[in-house]
């Protein structure tokens, strides 16, 4: 044993450390959790008598301290050298200046388009309660249409959630204001969806609604035409009958792009039940509403195929967009 210890002592002293890798090899050789020389010696102590164990235990502990001292010495030396290498005359790291995100450009553009025809812009909370996100919009608990939007719930409470759509803004606004009004809102929405080129767990929606006496489906059609032609110039669109619990009748709007029809938004006449839920008399007032995905629009505007690229935050990608709007 004594001979062995002398040999280890020599090895610790003579081990040549120059690089960070050497330092790691040194540490592992002596203190490695499985095969470190000292680790094995500590294990072997269990096999000898208590008397000898005390003596050798002390000696091996001393060796361990030697190893740790050497590691500490080279680590601090390395850090000091790094400081010494600091040269204040070298050019500093330049701070990258960002640009307006393409999704924000489209958002601002849509706001502009609607402000021109008398809409006001409002914001709403991303953390919602069940009533604003579902129930008041005519989506009661256990209604199968809740499955259309896979929801993230918060605080283990089934009542608090991340809004799955911006339609909750309709309820918030209509509760507080009396018609007539025209409102636009744009913001993030969340759904528990697998990330792919076309979907993400978070995306942006624009929500618009207009309530007055005698608002009709033709007002809705005209407004959507105005939005699409303002965004794309002349474009072919079609209204396809659809279903949403909060509108009746409901439609989906498709746009003709690269020789195919692409679905871009949902819309319809606000269901009388929804108006009743916010104390607006459906016998006097009627209204339309629509919801559109901003990322979808962006893919078409910029002729791209994958929405994930908007969230990579790669400044080289983001810089390619000019704020043309
Ligand atoms: N909230 C719907 C969704 O996220 C989109 C939508 C459809 C909004 C019809 C509307 C509407 O305001 O009238 O799928």
Tab-separated table of C-alpha atoms and ligand atoms in Angstrom:
chain	number	residue	atom	x	y	z
A	1	UNK	CA	0.000	0.000	0.000
A	2	UNK	CA	2.758	2.452	0.976
A	3	UNK	CA	4.507	1.914	-2.320
A	4	UNK	CA	1.305	2.456	-4.200
A	5	UNK	CA	0.674	5.722	-2.356
A	6	UNK	CA	4.173	7.011	-3.099
A	7	UNK	CA	3.654	6.185	-6.763
A	8	UNK	CA	0.297	8.069	-6.855
A	9	UNK	CA	1.865	11.062	-5.101
A	10	UNK	CA	4.514	11.233	-7.835
A	11	UNK	CA	1.937	10.929	-10.575
A	12	UNK	CA	-0.110	13.794	-9.130
A	13	UNK	CA	2.945	16.007	-8.954
A	14	UNK	CA	4.278	15.200	-12.399
A	15	UNK	CA	1.045	15.270	-14.347
A	16	UNK	CA	1.573	17.920	-16.969
A	17	UNK	CA	-1.359	20.278	-17.473
A	18	UNK	CA	-1.385	22.684	-20.386
A	19	UNK	CA	-4.857	22.778	-21.798
A	20	UNK	CA	-8.368	22.629	-20.409
A	21	UNK	CA	-8.614	19.064	-21.740
A	22	UNK	CA	-5.510	18.068	-19.731
A	23	UNK	CA	-7.161	19.491	-16.642
A	24	UNK	CA	-10.269	17.387	-17.254
A	25	UNK	CA	-8.192	14.242	-17.895
A	26	UNK	CA	-6.284	14.900	-14.660
A	27	UNK	CA	-9.492	15.298	-12.663
A	28	UNK	CA	-11.048	12.168	-14.099
A	29	UNK	CA	-7.859	10.113	-13.675
A	30	UNK	CA	-7.743	10.716	-9.935
A	31	UNK	CA	-11.242	11.719	-8.860
A	32	UNK	CA	-13.470	10.252	-11.599
A	33	UNK	CA	-16.643	8.831	-10.057
A	34	UNK	CA	-16.156	5.283	-11.333
A	35	UNK	CA	-12.513	4.666	-12.141
A	36	UNK	CA	-10.671	7.517	-10.458
A	37	UNK	CA	-7.516	6.169	-8.761
A	38	UNK	CA	-8.374	7.813	-5.441
A	39	UNK	CA	-12.028	6.867	-5.687
A	40	UNK	CA	-11.006	3.207	-5.992
A	41	UNK	CA	-8.611	3.516	-3.061
A	42	UNK	CA	-11.397	4.971	-0.925
A	43	UNK	CA	-13.533	1.967	-1.824
A	44	UNK	CA	-10.728	-0.461	-0.951
A	45	UNK	CA	-10.454	1.072	2.525
A	46	UNK	CA	-13.604	-0.793	3.462
A	47	UNK	CA	-11.759	-4.076	3.153
A	48	UNK	CA	-8.976	-3.392	5.701
A	49	UNK	CA	-8.989	-3.274	9.509
A	50	UNK	CA	-10.374	-0.233	11.342
A	51	UNK	CA	-6.975	0.671	12.678
A	52	UNK	CA	-5.339	0.711	9.236
A	53	UNK	CA	-8.385	2.316	7.702
A	54	UNK	CA	-7.917	5.389	9.926
A	55	UNK	CA	-4.278	5.806	8.953
A	56	UNK	CA	-4.731	5.250	5.220
A	57	UNK	CA	-7.970	7.180	5.134
A	58	UNK	CA	-6.081	10.243	6.314
A	59	UNK	CA	-3.300	9.742	3.764
A	60	UNK	CA	-5.691	9.290	0.831
A	61	UNK	CA	-7.610	12.362	1.932
A	62	UNK	CA	-4.345	14.325	1.789
A	63	UNK	CA	-3.807	13.066	-1.778
A	64	UNK	CA	-7.312	14.164	-2.699
A	65	UNK	CA	-6.567	17.653	-1.380
A	66	UNK	CA	-3.379	17.722	-3.494
A	67	UNK	CA	-5.408	16.928	-6.599
A	68	UNK	CA	-8.024	19.559	-5.786
A	69	UNK	CA	-5.324	22.149	-5.113
A	70	UNK	CA	-3.732	21.496	-8.474
A	71	UNK	CA	-7.089	21.734	-10.250
A	72	UNK	CA	-7.873	24.995	-8.472
A	73	UNK	CA	-4.449	26.399	-9.344
A	74	UNK	CA	-4.771	25.703	-13.064
A	75	UNK	CA	-8.350	26.873	-13.222
A	76	UNK	CA	-7.570	30.260	-11.696
A	77	UNK	CA	-4.426	30.522	-13.811
A	78	UNK	CA	-6.519	29.943	-16.894
A	79	UNK	CA	-9.046	32.602	-15.839
A	80	UNK	CA	-6.272	35.108	-15.112
A	81	UNK	CA	-4.722	34.473	-18.478
A	82	UNK	CA	-8.026	35.130	-20.114
A	83	UNK	CA	-8.166	38.471	-18.305
A	84	UNK	CA	-4.561	39.241	-19.295
A	85	UNK	CA	-5.380	38.469	-22.894
A	86	UNK	CA	-8.065	41.171	-22.830
A	87	UNK	CA	-7.075	43.869	-25.263
A	88	UNK	CA	-9.080	47.084	-24.998
A	89	UNK	CA	-7.778	48.296	-28.352
A	90	UNK	CA	-9.625	45.519	-30.215
A	91	UNK	CA	-12.955	46.537	-31.757
A	92	UNK	CA	-15.888	45.709	-29.459
A	93	UNK	CA	-18.690	43.332	-30.274
A	94	UNK	CA	-21.184	45.282	-32.308
A	95	UNK	CA	-24.768	45.373	-31.074
A	96	UNK	CA	-27.148	43.974	-33.676
A	97	UNK	CA	-29.898	46.407	-34.499
A	98	UNK	CA	-33.190	44.651	-35.132
A	99	UNK	CA	-35.987	45.535	-37.514
A	100	UNK	CA	-39.758	45.517	-37.314
A	101	UNK	CA	-40.934	41.902	-37.299
A	102	UNK	CA	-42.840	40.939	-40.505
A	103	UNK	CA	-45.845	39.852	-38.416
A	104	UNK	CA	-45.903	43.262	-36.725
A	105	UNK	CA	-45.772	44.921	-40.152
A	106	UNK	CA	-48.852	42.999	-41.241
A	107	UNK	CA	-50.567	43.731	-37.947
A	108	UNK	CA	-49.945	47.467	-38.368
A	109	UNK	CA	-51.120	47.300	-41.955
A	110	UNK	CA	-54.422	45.637	-40.964
A	111	UNK	CA	-54.970	48.203	-38.209
A	112	UNK	CA	-54.459	50.985	-40.786
A	113	UNK	CA	-56.929	49.379	-43.182
A	114	UNK	CA	-59.662	49.206	-40.553
A	115	UNK	CA	-59.064	52.590	-38.949
A	116	UNK	CA	-59.839	54.071	-42.381
A	117	UNK	CA	-63.380	52.673	-42.292
A	118	UNK	CA	-64.218	53.782	-38.781
A	119	UNK	CA	-63.142	50.781	-36.684
A	120	UNK	CA	-61.522	51.337	-33.289
A	121	UNK	CA	-58.620	49.193	-32.128
A	122	UNK	CA	-58.751	47.411	-28.752
A	123	UNK	CA	-56.584	44.897	-26.885
A	124	UNK	CA	-57.578	42.085	-24.578
A	125	UNK	CA	-56.010	39.662	-22.107
A	126	UNK	CA	-54.233	36.501	-23.285
A	127	UNK	CA	-55.184	34.776	-20.039
A	128	UNK	CA	-58.926	34.344	-20.187
A	129	UNK	CA	-61.697	32.677	-18.259
A	130	UNK	CA	-63.980	30.009	-19.596
A	131	UNK	CA	-66.991	32.310	-19.871
A	132	UNK	CA	-65.368	34.885	-22.196
A	133	UNK	CA	-63.515	32.295	-24.288
A	134	UNK	CA	-66.291	29.697	-24.610
A	135	UNK	CA	-69.589	29.883	-22.748
A	136	UNK	CA	-70.635	33.428	-23.692
A	137	UNK	CA	-69.714	32.643	-27.295
A	138	UNK	CA	-72.348	29.940	-27.330
A	139	UNK	CA	-69.875	27.109	-26.683
A	140	UNK	CA	-71.200	25.419	-23.520
A	141	UNK	CA	-69.209	22.858	-21.520
A	142	UNK	CA	-69.292	19.404	-23.144
A	143	UNK	CA	-70.207	20.947	-26.502
A	144	UNK	CA	-68.216	19.064	-29.155
A	145	UNK	CA	-67.126	22.310	-30.781
A	146	UNK	CA	-64.778	22.883	-27.816
A	147	UNK	CA	-62.678	20.115	-29.320
A	148	UNK	CA	-62.048	22.342	-32.343
A	149	UNK	CA	-59.629	24.270	-30.146
A	150	UNK	CA	-57.359	22.192	-27.934
A	151	UNK	CA	-56.898	24.336	-24.856
A	152	UNK	CA	-54.064	25.119	-22.420
A	153	UNK	CA	-55.511	25.492	-18.931
A	154	UNK	CA	-53.725	27.420	-16.190
A	155	UNK	CA	-53.335	27.016	-12.427
A	156	UNK	CA	-54.920	23.561	-12.562
A	157	UNK	CA	-58.188	25.421	-12.707
A	158	UNK	CA	-60.415	24.484	-15.611
A	159	UNK	CA	-61.801	28.025	-15.481
A	160	UNK	CA	-58.576	29.888	-16.360
A	161	UNK	CA	-56.951	29.329	-19.725
A	162	UNK	CA	-54.818	30.810	-22.473
A	163	UNK	CA	-57.299	32.225	-24.961
A	164	UNK	CA	-57.764	29.925	-27.934
A	165	UNK	CA	-59.042	32.706	-30.171
A	166	UNK	CA	-59.516	36.456	-30.173
A	167	UNK	CA	-63.308	36.078	-30.312
A	168	UNK	CA	-63.282	36.502	-26.512
A	169	UNK	CA	-62.630	40.194	-27.240
A	170	UNK	CA	-66.134	40.442	-28.717
A	171	UNK	CA	-67.604	39.480	-25.356
A	172	UNK	CA	-65.332	41.768	-23.332
A	173	UNK	CA	-66.124	44.748	-25.539
A	174	UNK	CA	-69.839	44.130	-25.944
A	175	UNK	CA	-70.320	43.753	-22.183
A	176	UNK	CA	-68.953	47.247	-21.622
A	177	UNK	CA	-70.219	49.190	-24.659
A	178	UNK	CA	-73.571	49.774	-26.294
A	179	UNK	CA	-73.945	49.601	-30.088
A	180	UNK	CA	-73.317	50.912	-32.628
A	181	UNK	CA	-69.611	49.997	-32.726
A	182	UNK	CA	-66.953	48.677	-35.095
A	183	UNK	CA	-63.983	47.068	-33.421
A	184	UNK	CA	-60.710	45.439	-34.443
A	185	UNK	CA	-58.322	43.540	-32.198
A	186	UNK	CA	-55.112	41.656	-32.964
A	187	UNK	CA	-53.177	39.405	-30.632
A	188	UNK	CA	-51.677	36.070	-29.684
A	189	UNK	CA	-53.802	32.955	-29.240
A	190	UNK	CA	-52.743	29.541	-27.945
A	191	UNK	CA	-53.691	25.974	-28.824
A	192	UNK	CA	-52.171	22.680	-27.818
A	193	UNK	CA	-51.175	21.775	-31.359
A	194	UNK	CA	-48.158	19.983	-32.717
A	195	UNK	CA	-45.652	22.365	-34.240
A	196	UNK	CA	-45.444	22.005	-38.010
A	197	UNK	CA	-44.973	24.150	-41.091
A	198	UNK	CA	-48.614	25.238	-40.867
A	199	UNK	CA	-49.368	25.229	-37.142
A	200	UNK	CA	-47.820	26.290	-33.863
A	201	UNK	CA	-48.912	26.300	-30.216
A	202	UNK	CA	-49.098	30.087	-30.461
A	203	UNK	CA	-50.187	32.237	-33.366
A	204	UNK	CA	-51.793	35.601	-34.051
A	205	UNK	CA	-55.351	36.412	-34.972
A	206	UNK	CA	-57.142	39.552	-36.060
A	207	UNK	CA	-60.729	39.794	-34.903
A	208	UNK	CA	-63.220	42.296	-36.244
A	209	UNK	CA	-66.874	42.910	-35.453
A	210	UNK	CA	-69.506	45.469	-36.278
A	211	UNK	CA	-72.864	45.864	-34.586
A	212	UNK	CA	-75.606	48.314	-35.492
A	213	UNK	CA	-79.222	48.346	-36.589
A	214	UNK	CA	-79.637	46.516	-39.907
A	215	UNK	CA	-76.091	45.207	-40.349
A	216	UNK	CA	-76.336	42.466	-42.965
A	217	UNK	CA	-74.282	39.738	-44.601
A	218	UNK	CA	-73.618	42.018	-47.564
A	219	UNK	CA	-71.821	44.452	-45.183
A	220	UNK	CA	-69.664	41.547	-44.055
A	221	UNK	CA	-68.846	40.522	-47.640
A	222	UNK	CA	-67.982	44.060	-48.619
A	223	UNK	CA	-65.715	44.525	-45.603
A	224	UNK	CA	-63.820	41.287	-46.282
A	225	UNK	CA	-63.409	42.255	-49.954
A	226	UNK	CA	-62.050	45.609	-48.844
A	227	UNK	CA	-59.559	43.919	-46.489
A	228	UNK	CA	-58.310	41.414	-49.056
A	229	UNK	CA	-57.969	43.879	-51.935
A	230	UNK	CA	-56.179	46.338	-49.639
A	231	UNK	CA	-53.715	43.634	-48.596
A	232	UNK	CA	-53.165	41.820	-51.884
A	233	UNK	CA	-54.344	44.126	-54.646
A	234	UNK	CA	-56.859	42.298	-56.834
A	235	UNK	CA	-57.482	38.783	-55.490
A	236	UNK	CA	-60.117	36.158	-56.093
A	237	UNK	CA	-61.937	35.113	-52.926
A	238	UNK	CA	-64.912	32.904	-52.197
A	239	UNK	CA	-67.278	32.491	-49.247
A	240	UNK	CA	-67.908	28.869	-48.309
A	241	UNK	CA	-70.742	27.922	-45.895
A	242	UNK	CA	-69.311	26.709	-42.580
A	243	UNK	CA	-70.106	26.354	-38.905
A	244	UNK	CA	-69.070	28.387	-35.845
A	245	UNK	CA	-71.109	28.286	-32.632
A	246	UNK	CA	-71.036	32.087	-32.305
A	247	UNK	CA	-72.215	33.021	-35.802
A	248	UNK	CA	-75.288	32.154	-37.829
A	249	UNK	CA	-74.979	31.908	-40.767
A	250	UNK	CA	-71.228	31.205	-40.784
A	251	UNK	CA	-68.755	31.134	-43.625
A	252	UNK	CA	-65.136	30.477	-44.337
A	253	UNK	CA	-63.244	32.666	-46.757
A	254	UNK	CA	-60.821	31.108	-49.242
A	255	UNK	CA	-58.339	32.949	-51.361
A	256	UNK	CA	-57.110	31.783	-54.779
A	257	UNK	CA	-53.351	31.621	-54.579
A	258	UNK	CA	-50.857	29.697	-56.755
A	259	UNK	CA	-53.651	27.811	-58.524
A	260	UNK	CA	-55.287	26.562	-55.352
A	261	UNK	CA	-57.912	27.764	-52.861
A	262	UNK	CA	-56.506	28.466	-49.402
A	263	UNK	CA	-58.677	28.936	-46.347
A	264	UNK	CA	-57.792	32.180	-44.586
A	265	UNK	CA	-60.565	33.156	-42.231
A	266	UNK	CA	-63.859	32.432	-40.506
A	267	UNK	CA	-66.753	34.862	-40.347
A	268	UNK	CA	-70.506	35.200	-40.046
A	269	UNK	CA	-73.435	37.072	-38.564
A	270	UNK	CA	-73.166	37.163	-34.767
A	271	UNK	CA	-75.561	34.591	-33.287
A	272	UNK	CA	-78.539	36.184	-31.443
A	273	UNK	CA	-77.672	33.983	-28.419
A	274	UNK	CA	-74.274	35.694	-28.150
A	275	UNK	CA	-75.906	39.135	-28.266
A	276	UNK	CA	-78.327	38.078	-25.521
A	277	UNK	CA	-75.387	36.910	-23.353
A	278	UNK	CA	-74.059	40.489	-23.343
A	279	UNK	CA	-77.465	42.150	-22.965
A	280	UNK	CA	-77.784	43.436	-26.508
A	281	UNK	CA	-81.268	43.017	-27.963
A	282	UNK	CA	-81.045	40.888	-31.130
A	283	UNK	CA	-84.464	42.172	-32.180
A	284	UNK	CA	-82.970	45.657	-32.546
A	285	UNK	CA	-79.340	45.005	-33.377
A	286	UNK	CA	-77.448	42.688	-35.672
A	287	UNK	CA	-73.761	42.367	-36.420
A	288	UNK	CA	-71.029	40.524	-38.205
A	289	UNK	CA	-67.703	39.173	-37.007
A	290	UNK	CA	-64.603	37.650	-38.530
A	291	UNK	CA	-61.347	36.092	-37.372
A	292	UNK	CA	-58.221	35.753	-39.465
A	293	UNK	CA	-54.845	34.102	-38.823
A	294	UNK	CA	-51.984	36.565	-39.318
A	295	UNK	CA	-49.308	33.915	-39.970
A	296	UNK	CA	-51.431	32.447	-42.764
A	297	UNK	CA	-51.736	35.860	-44.379
A	298	UNK	CA	-48.018	36.401	-43.961
A	299	UNK	CA	-47.187	33.128	-45.733
A	300	UNK	CA	-49.220	34.329	-48.706
A	301	UNK	CA	-47.960	37.889	-48.694
A	302	UNK	CA	-44.310	36.803	-48.510
A	303	UNK	CA	-44.756	33.613	-50.568
A	304	UNK	CA	-43.357	31.313	-47.891
A	305	UNK	CA	-44.155	27.763	-46.860
A	306	UNK	CA	-43.232	27.412	-43.179
A	307	UNK	CA	-44.517	29.542	-40.285
A	308	UNK	CA	-41.791	28.344	-37.892
A	309	UNK	CA	-39.326	30.706	-39.516
A	310	UNK	CA	-41.183	33.697	-38.032
A	311	UNK	CA	-40.279	32.548	-34.530
A	312	UNK	CA	-36.607	31.602	-35.025
A	313	UNK	CA	-35.582	35.204	-34.404
A	314	UNK	CA	-32.796	34.936	-36.941
A	315	UNK	CA	-31.865	38.519	-37.596
A	316	UNK	CA	-30.621	37.693	-41.121
A	317	UNK	CA	-34.115	36.478	-42.002
A	318	UNK	CA	-35.915	39.317	-40.273
A	319	UNK	CA	-33.762	41.989	-41.933
A	320	UNK	CA	-34.980	40.981	-45.378
A	321	UNK	CA	-38.364	42.554	-44.753
A	322	UNK	CA	-38.894	46.128	-45.694
A	323	UNK	CA	-41.640	48.013	-43.953
A	324	UNK	CA	-43.531	48.620	-47.171
A	325	UNK	CA	-46.868	49.199	-45.539
B	1	LIG	N1	-62.662	32.195	-33.571
B	1	LIG	C1	-62.609	31.404	-34.787
B	1	LIG	C2	-61.376	30.468	-34.698
B	1	LIG	O1	-60.446	30.800	-34.032
B	1	LIG	C3	-62.485	32.260	-35.993
B	1	LIG	C4	-63.732	33.049	-36.224
B	1	LIG	C5	-64.748	32.498	-36.974
B	1	LIG	C6	-63.889	34.304	-35.656
B	1	LIG	C7	-65.906	33.191	-37.184
B	1	LIG	C8	-65.063	35.006	-35.866
B	1	LIG	C9	-66.069	34.415	-36.631
B	1	LIG	O2	-65.287	36.210	-35.338
B	1	LIG	O3	-67.200	35.131	-36.841
B	1	LIG	O4	-61.369	29.441	-35.316
